[in-house]
Coordinates of C-alpha atoms in Angstrom, one line a residue:
X14 CA 110.9 112.0 -161.0
X15 CA 109.4 111.2 -164.4
X16 CA 107.3 113.9 -165.9
X17 CA 103.9 113.4 -167.6
X18 CA 105.2 113.9 -171.2
X19 CA 108.6 112.4 -170.9
X20 CA 109.4 110.6 -174.1
X21 CA 107.2 112.9 -176.2
X22 CA 109.1 114.9 -178.9
X23 CA 107.5 118.1 -180.1
X24 CA 108.7 120.1 -183.2
X25 CA 108.0 123.8 -182.6
X26 CA 107.8 125.8 -185.8
X27 CA 106.6 129.1 -184.3
X28 CA 107.4 132.7 -184.1
X29 CA 106.6 135.4 -181.5
X30 CA 104.1 134.0 -178.9
X31 CA 100.8 132.0 -179.0
X32 CA 102.1 128.5 -180.0
X33 CA 105.5 129.1 -178.4
X34 CA 103.5 129.3 -175.2
X35 CA 101.8 126.1 -176.1
X36 CA 105.1 124.3 -176.5
X37 CA 106.5 126.0 -173.4
X38 CA 103.7 124.3 -171.4
X39 CA 104.4 120.9 -173.1
X40 CA 108.1 121.4 -172.3
X41 CA 107.3 122.2 -168.6
X42 CA 105.4 118.9 -168.5
X43 CA 108.4 116.9 -169.7
X44 CA 108.2 116.9 -173.5
X45 CA 111.4 117.3 -175.5
X46 CA 110.5 120.5 -177.5
X47 CA 112.8 121.5 -180.4
X48 CA 112.2 125.1 -181.4
X49 CA 113.1 125.7 -185.0
X50 CA 114.4 129.2 -186.0
X51 CA 115.0 130.4 -189.5
X52 CA 118.6 131.6 -190.3
X53 CA 117.4 135.1 -189.7
X54 CA 116.2 134.2 -186.2
X55 CA 112.8 134.2 -184.5
X56 CA 111.4 137.7 -184.8
X57 CA 110.2 137.2 -181.2
X58 CA 113.7 138.1 -180.2
X59 CA 112.7 141.6 -181.4
X60 CA 115.7 142.1 -183.6
X61 CA 118.3 141.5 -180.9
X62 CA 119.9 138.6 -182.7
X63 CA 123.3 138.5 -180.9
X64 CA 124.0 135.5 -178.9
X65 CA 124.2 137.3 -175.6
X66 CA 121.0 139.3 -175.7
X67 CA 118.2 138.0 -173.3
X68 CA 114.7 139.3 -173.8
X69 CA 112.3 138.5 -171.0
X70 CA 109.4 137.7 -173.4
X71 CA 111.5 135.4 -175.6
X72 CA 112.9 133.8 -172.4
X73 CA 109.4 133.3 -171.0
X74 CA 108.0 131.6 -174.1
X75 CA 111.0 129.4 -174.8
X76 CA 112.2 128.1 -171.5
X77 CA 113.0 124.4 -171.3
X78 CA 113.3 124.0 -175.0
X79 CA 116.1 123.0 -177.4
X80 CA 116.9 125.4 -180.2
X81 CA 118.0 124.7 -183.8
X82 CA 118.5 126.9 -186.8
X83 CA 117.1 125.3 -190.0
X84 CA 116.5 126.7 -193.5
X85 CA 113.2 125.0 -194.4
X86 CA 113.1 126.7 -197.8
X87 CA 116.1 124.6 -198.9
X88 CA 115.5 121.0 -200.1
X89 CA 118.1 119.8 -197.7
X90 CA 116.4 121.6 -194.9
X91 CA 113.1 119.8 -195.6
X92 CA 115.0 116.5 -195.6
X93 CA 116.2 117.3 -192.1
X94 CA 112.7 118.3 -191.0
X95 CA 111.3 115.1 -192.4
X96 CA 113.8 113.0 -190.4
X97 CA 112.9 115.0 -187.3
X98 CA 109.2 114.5 -187.9
X99 CA 109.8 110.7 -188.3
X100 CA 111.0 110.7 -184.6
X101 CA 108.5 113.3 -183.3
X102 CA 105.0 113.1 -181.9
X103 CA 103.7 116.6 -182.3
X104 CA 104.2 119.4 -184.8
X105 CA 103.1 122.9 -183.6
X106 CA 103.0 126.1 -185.7
X107 CA 101.4 129.5 -185.9
X108 CA 102.5 130.1 -189.5
X109 CA 99.7 131.1 -191.8
X110 CA 98.2 128.3 -193.9
X111 CA 99.4 129.8 -197.2
X112 CA 103.0 129.8 -196.0
X113 CA 102.7 126.2 -194.7
X114 CA 101.3 125.0 -198.0
X115 CA 104.2 126.6 -199.9
X116 CA 106.7 124.8 -197.6
X117 CA 104.7 121.5 -198.0
X118 CA 104.1 121.2 -194.2
X119 CA 100.3 121.9 -194.2
X120 CA 98.3 119.3 -192.5
X121 CA 97.3 117.3 -195.6
X122 CA 100.8 117.1 -196.9
X123 CA 102.3 116.2 -193.5
X124 CA 99.7 113.6 -192.7
X125 CA 100.4 111.7 -195.8
X126 CA 104.1 111.5 -194.9
X127 CA 103.8 111.3 -191.2
X128 CA 100.3 110.0 -190.2
X129 CA 101.4 109.5 -186.6
X130 CA 101.9 113.3 -186.1
X131 CA 99.6 115.4 -184.1
X132 CA 99.5 118.5 -186.2
X133 CA 98.6 121.7 -184.3
X134 CA 98.1 125.3 -185.4
X135 CA 96.9 128.7 -184.0
X136 CA 95.5 131.2 -186.5
X137 CA 94.3 134.7 -186.1
X138 CA 90.7 134.4 -187.2
X139 CA 90.1 130.6 -187.8
X140 CA 90.9 128.3 -190.6
X141 CA 87.7 129.0 -192.6
X142 CA 86.0 132.1 -194.0
X143 CA 87.3 135.1 -196.0
X144 CA 89.9 136.1 -193.4
X145 CA 91.3 132.6 -192.8
X146 CA 94.8 133.6 -193.9
X147 CA 94.7 137.2 -192.6
X148 CA 97.5 138.3 -190.2
X149 CA 96.2 138.5 -186.6
X150 CA 98.2 139.3 -183.5
X151 CA 96.4 139.0 -180.2
X152 CA 95.6 142.7 -179.9
X153 CA 93.9 142.5 -183.3
X154 CA 92.2 139.1 -183.3
X155 CA 91.7 138.4 -179.6
X156 CA 91.1 141.9 -178.2
X157 CA 89.8 144.1 -181.0
X158 CA 87.7 141.7 -183.0
X159 CA 85.9 140.3 -180.0
X160 CA 84.7 143.6 -178.7
X161 CA 86.9 143.7 -175.6
X162 CA 88.9 146.8 -176.8
X163 CA 85.7 148.9 -176.9
X164 CA 83.6 147.2 -174.2
X165 CA 86.1 146.6 -171.4
X166 CA 86.2 150.3 -170.5
X167 CA 84.1 152.8 -168.5
X168 CA 81.3 154.0 -170.6
X169 CA 82.1 157.2 -172.4
X170 CA 85.9 156.8 -172.0
X171 CA 88.5 156.0 -174.7
X172 CA 89.0 152.6 -176.1
X173 CA 91.3 150.2 -174.3
X174 CA 95.0 150.0 -175.3
X175 CA 95.1 146.2 -174.8
X176 CA 98.1 144.5 -173.1
X177 CA 100.2 142.5 -175.5
X178 CA 100.6 138.8 -175.1
X179 CA 97.4 138.3 -173.0
X180 CA 95.4 136.6 -175.8
X181 CA 98.4 134.7 -177.0
X182 CA 98.9 133.1 -173.6
X183 CA 95.3 132.0 -173.2
X184 CA 95.0 130.7 -176.7
X185 CA 98.3 128.9 -176.4
X186 CA 97.1 127.2 -173.2
X187 CA 93.9 126.1 -174.9
X188 CA 95.8 124.6 -177.8
X189 CA 98.0 122.6 -175.3
X190 CA 94.8 121.0 -173.9
X191 CA 93.7 120.1 -177.4
X192 CA 97.1 118.5 -178.2
X193 CA 96.8 116.4 -175.0
X194 CA 93.4 115.1 -176.1
X195 CA 94.8 114.3 -179.6
X196 CA 97.8 112.4 -178.0
X197 CA 95.4 110.4 -175.8
X198 CA 93.3 109.6 -178.9
X199 CA 96.4 108.5 -180.7
X200 CA 97.1 105.9 -178.0
X201 CA 93.8 104.3 -179.1
X202 CA 94.0 104.7 -182.8
X203 CA 97.7 105.0 -183.6
X204 CA 97.0 107.9 -185.8
X205 CA 97.6 111.6 -185.4
X206 CA 95.2 114.4 -186.3
X207 CA 94.7 118.1 -186.9
X208 CA 94.2 120.3 -183.9
X209 CA 93.5 124.0 -184.4
X210 CA 92.3 127.0 -182.5
X211 CA 92.4 130.8 -183.1
X212 CA 92.9 134.0 -181.2
X213 CA 89.4 135.2 -182.4
X214 CA 87.8 131.9 -181.4
X215 CA 89.4 131.8 -177.9
X216 CA 88.6 135.4 -177.4
X217 CA 85.0 134.9 -178.3
X218 CA 84.8 131.9 -175.9
X219 CA 86.2 134.0 -173.1
X220 CA 83.5 136.6 -173.9
X221 CA 80.7 134.0 -173.5
X222 CA 78.8 136.0 -170.8
X223 CA 79.2 139.3 -172.5
X224 CA 78.1 138.0 -175.9
X225 CA 75.1 136.2 -174.4
X226 CA 74.0 139.1 -172.3
X227 CA 74.4 141.5 -175.3
X228 CA 72.2 139.2 -177.3
X229 CA 69.7 139.3 -174.4
X230 CA 69.6 143.1 -174.5
X231 CA 72.5 144.3 -172.4
X232 CA 74.4 147.3 -173.7
X233 CA 78.1 147.6 -173.5
X234 CA 80.3 149.2 -172.4
X235 CA 78.8 149.5 -168.9
X236 CA 79.6 152.1 -166.3
X237 CA 80.8 151.5 -162.8
X238 CA 77.8 153.5 -161.5
X239 CA 75.4 151.1 -163.2
X240 CA 76.8 147.5 -163.0
X241 CA 73.2 146.4 -163.7
X242 CA 73.2 142.6 -164.1
X243 CA 75.2 142.0 -160.9
X244 CA 74.8 145.1 -158.7
X245 CA 77.2 143.9 -156.0
X246 CA 80.2 143.3 -158.4
X247 CA 82.1 146.5 -158.2
X248 CA 85.2 148.3 -156.9
X249 CA 85.0 150.9 -154.1
X250 CA 87.5 153.6 -153.1
X251 CA 88.5 153.5 -149.4
X252 CA 89.7 156.1 -146.9
X253 CA 93.3 155.6 -147.8
X254 CA 92.7 156.2 -151.5
X255 CA 93.1 152.5 -152.3
X256 CA 90.4 150.4 -154.0
X257 CA 88.8 147.1 -152.9
X258 CA 86.9 144.9 -155.3
X259 CA 83.8 143.0 -154.2
X260 CA 82.0 140.3 -156.1
X261 CA 78.7 139.1 -154.6
X262 CA 76.8 136.9 -157.0
X263 CA 74.2 135.4 -154.6
X264 CA 72.4 138.7 -153.9
X265 CA 69.6 137.5 -151.7
X266 CA 71.8 135.3 -149.5
X267 CA 74.6 137.8 -149.0
X268 CA 72.9 141.2 -148.9
X269 CA 72.0 140.9 -145.2
X270 CA 75.5 139.8 -144.5
X271 CA 76.9 142.8 -146.3
X272 CA 74.6 145.2 -144.5
X273 CA 75.7 143.8 -141.2
X274 CA 79.4 144.2 -142.1
X275 CA 78.7 147.8 -143.1
X276 CA 76.9 148.4 -139.8
X277 CA 73.8 149.2 -141.8
X278 CA 71.3 146.5 -140.7
X279 CA 68.6 149.1 -141.4
X280 CA 69.2 148.4 -145.2
X281 CA 68.7 144.7 -145.0
X282 CA 65.0 144.9 -145.7
X283 CA 65.1 147.9 -148.0
X284 CA 62.9 147.0 -150.9
X285 CA 65.1 148.9 -153.4
X286 CA 68.0 146.6 -152.7
X287 CA 67.2 143.5 -150.8
X288 CA 66.4 141.3 -153.8
X289 CA 68.1 141.1 -157.2
X290 CA 65.5 142.6 -159.6
X291 CA 65.0 145.9 -157.7
X292 CA 68.7 146.1 -157.0
X293 CA 69.3 145.9 -160.7
X294 CA 66.8 148.7 -161.4
X295 CA 68.3 150.8 -158.6
X296 CA 71.9 150.0 -159.1
X297 CA 73.1 153.6 -159.5
X298 CA 71.5 154.5 -156.1
X299 CA 73.0 151.3 -154.6
X300 CA 76.5 152.1 -155.9
X301 CA 76.3 155.7 -154.5
X302 CA 75.3 154.3 -151.1
X303 CA 78.1 151.8 -151.0
X304 CA 80.6 154.5 -152.1
X305 CA 79.6 156.5 -149.1
X306 CA 80.1 153.6 -146.8
X307 CA 83.4 152.3 -148.1
X308 CA 85.1 155.7 -148.0
X309 CA 84.7 155.6 -144.2
X310 CA 87.5 153.0 -143.6
X311 CA 90.8 152.1 -145.1
X312 CA 91.2 149.3 -147.6
X313 CA 93.0 147.1 -145.0
X314 CA 90.1 147.5 -142.5
X315 CA 87.6 146.6 -145.2
X316 CA 89.5 143.6 -146.4
X317 CA 89.7 142.3 -142.8
X318 CA 86.0 142.7 -142.4
X319 CA 85.2 141.1 -145.8
X320 CA 87.4 138.1 -144.9
X321 CA 85.6 137.9 -141.5
X322 CA 82.2 137.8 -143.2
X323 CA 83.4 135.4 -145.8
X324 CA 82.5 137.7 -148.7
X325 CA 84.6 137.5 -152.0
X326 CA 86.9 140.4 -152.4
X327 CA 90.3 141.4 -153.7
X328 CA 92.6 144.4 -153.4
X329 CA 93.4 146.0 -156.8
X330 CA 97.2 145.8 -157.2
X331 CA 99.0 147.0 -160.3
X332 CA 100.9 144.4 -162.4
X333 CA 104.2 145.6 -160.9
X334 CA 103.0 144.6 -157.4
X335 CA 101.8 141.0 -158.1
X336 CA 105.3 139.5 -157.7
X337 CA 105.4 140.9 -154.2
X338 CA 102.0 139.3 -153.2
X339 CA 102.6 136.7 -150.4
X340 CA 99.8 134.5 -151.8
X341 CA 101.4 134.5 -155.2
X342 CA 104.8 133.8 -153.8
X343 CA 103.6 131.0 -151.5
X344 CA 102.2 129.1 -154.6
X345 CA 105.2 130.0 -156.8
X346 CA 102.8 131.5 -159.4
X347 CA 105.6 133.9 -160.1
X348 CA 109.2 133.5 -159.2
X349 CA 112.7 134.9 -159.9
X350 CA 114.3 133.6 -163.1
X351 CA 118.0 134.1 -163.6
X352 CA 119.3 134.2 -167.2
X353 CA 122.6 132.9 -168.3
X354 CA 124.2 136.3 -167.9
X355 CA 122.9 136.7 -164.4
X356 CA 120.0 139.0 -165.3
X357 CA 117.0 138.4 -163.1
X358 CA 113.3 138.6 -164.2
X359 CA 110.2 137.9 -162.2
X360 CA 108.2 135.6 -164.5
X361 CA 105.1 133.4 -164.1
X362 CA 105.3 129.6 -163.9
X363 CA 103.0 127.3 -165.8
X364 CA 100.0 127.3 -163.4
X365 CA 99.0 123.5 -163.7
X366 CA 100.5 121.2 -161.1
X367 CA 100.4 117.4 -160.9
X368 CA 100.0 115.9 -157.5
X369 CA 102.1 117.7 -154.9
X370 CA 105.0 118.3 -157.3
X371 CA 106.7 121.7 -157.0
X372 CA 107.4 123.3 -160.4
X373 CA 111.0 122.5 -161.3
X374 CA 113.7 125.0 -162.1
X375 CA 113.6 126.2 -165.7
X376 CA 116.2 125.7 -168.4
X377 CA 117.1 129.0 -170.1
X378 CA 115.7 129.6 -173.6
X379 CA 118.1 128.5 -176.3
X380 CA 120.6 131.0 -177.4
X381 CA 120.4 132.3 -180.9
X382 CA 122.5 130.6 -183.6
X383 CA 121.5 127.0 -183.1
X384 CA 122.6 126.0 -179.5
X385 CA 121.2 122.5 -179.9
X386 CA 121.5 122.0 -183.7
X387 CA 124.4 119.6 -183.5
X388 CA 122.9 117.4 -180.7
X389 CA 119.5 117.2 -182.5
X390 CA 121.2 116.3 -185.8
X391 CA 123.2 113.6 -184.1
X392 CA 120.1 112.1 -182.6
X393 CA 118.8 111.9 -186.2
X394 CA 121.8 109.9 -187.3
X395 CA 123.9 112.7 -189.0
X396 CA 127.6 112.3 -188.8
X397 CA 130.3 115.0 -188.3
X398 CA 130.7 115.2 -192.1
X399 CA 127.0 115.4 -192.7
X400 CA 126.6 118.2 -190.2
X401 CA 129.6 120.1 -191.6
X402 CA 128.1 119.8 -195.1
X403 CA 124.7 121.2 -194.0
X404 CA 126.5 124.0 -192.2
X405 CA 128.6 124.8 -195.2
X406 CA 125.5 125.0 -197.4
X407 CA 123.9 127.3 -194.8
X408 CA 121.0 124.9 -194.3
X409 CA 121.7 124.8 -190.6
X410 CA 123.6 126.9 -188.1
X411 CA 125.6 125.4 -185.2
X412 CA 126.4 127.5 -182.2
X413 CA 129.8 126.5 -180.8
X414 CA 131.5 127.6 -177.7
X415 CA 134.7 129.7 -178.3

C-alpha cells in the first residue's frame, strides 16, 4: 500500500532528539529519510559507538531511516551533500545557526543552490533575539524557560525535575506539520521555503492557558487544595490507596450529576458549590468534602461509577504501567519493538493514522558506521572507485558485513 509521503526524500542533519523525531514521523509516513552522522557518530547514541550497541532512545528517534556517515567539513563531503540535496525535497536540522553558516548550509546559502528544498530547523529559543544561537535542550528551553519547571508542582514543594525528551517530541511533531504545509505550498509554487520552530516557542504555545490566566491575575504554582479556576479538576485518593483523576469543566451541568453519583443529593443545591463562581471561592472546602467522599470506595468502584455517570476521569498510572493498559494496546499506541540483536523495548508508535491503516512494522535504526552509505552514494551516481576514493579520504564511512 502506497504511503502518503512515498517518493519524498528527506535529508536529516540532526543530533540527539527534536528534529530526529520530526524525520521519524516523516519516515513513518513513507518518506525516504537519510540520517547523516559525522565520522564521530551522532551523540544521541550516548557514546556507545560500537556497531552492536542499541540504545532505546536512538532506536526510537531513528526507526525507518537510512544512515550514512559523511564528513561535511571536508570539501568532498559538501560535494556529496550537494548531490544529495539535488535529489531531495526536504532538509531538516537542529544545528545552531552559526554552525550551519560555517558549513554553508544555512537557509540563504542553501536556497540559492537548491531553491526547491524545504529547509526546516528547530532552535532552542527562536531564530531572533539575543539568545537566538544559545544552546537549549528541552529541559532548558521547553521546560525551564516557559515556567513549567517551577509552576507544574504543588505550591511550596521543590521545583520539577523535568522528564527528558518530552519537549523534543512535541516540538518535533509541530515541525513535521510545518514541513507538510511547506511541501503542499511547493506543489503550487515550485519553490521551497524556510520552516522553523523552537523548544521555547512550542513550550510557550503549550502553556497558553497558564500564561493567559497568569496575565489575568492567577498565581502559580497552585495547590491541589485550591484548584481555583476549575474546582472539579482534581485527583482524589481512594480507599485502596490509589488515585482517580476527575475533570469536570461544565460545572453547573455536571455538579448535580456528581452529587447523585456520590450519594449526596443534599449538596446539589448548596449555594457554596452549585455554581462556578462560589465554587471557585470555596474550592478548599469543596476539595476537603470530595476527599472525604472518595476515600470511602476503591478506585475501581469509583471508576465504574464515573463511567456509568459519563463523567470524565482517569486512573493515575505510572509511566511503567502504560504499556500494560488494554486501551493503549488495543490502539497500538505502544507496542513491542525487537532490535536486531533480539532485545525488546516497549516504544510508542507515531500517533497519527490515515484511514483504517494499522501502523506498519518498523525498520530498525541504522547501525553506526554508515549502514546505508554505499547504497545512497550509488543512487547519486557514484561508482565503486568513487566510493572507494571517498572512503580512503575518510569523507565517508561504509559499514560492510564481515
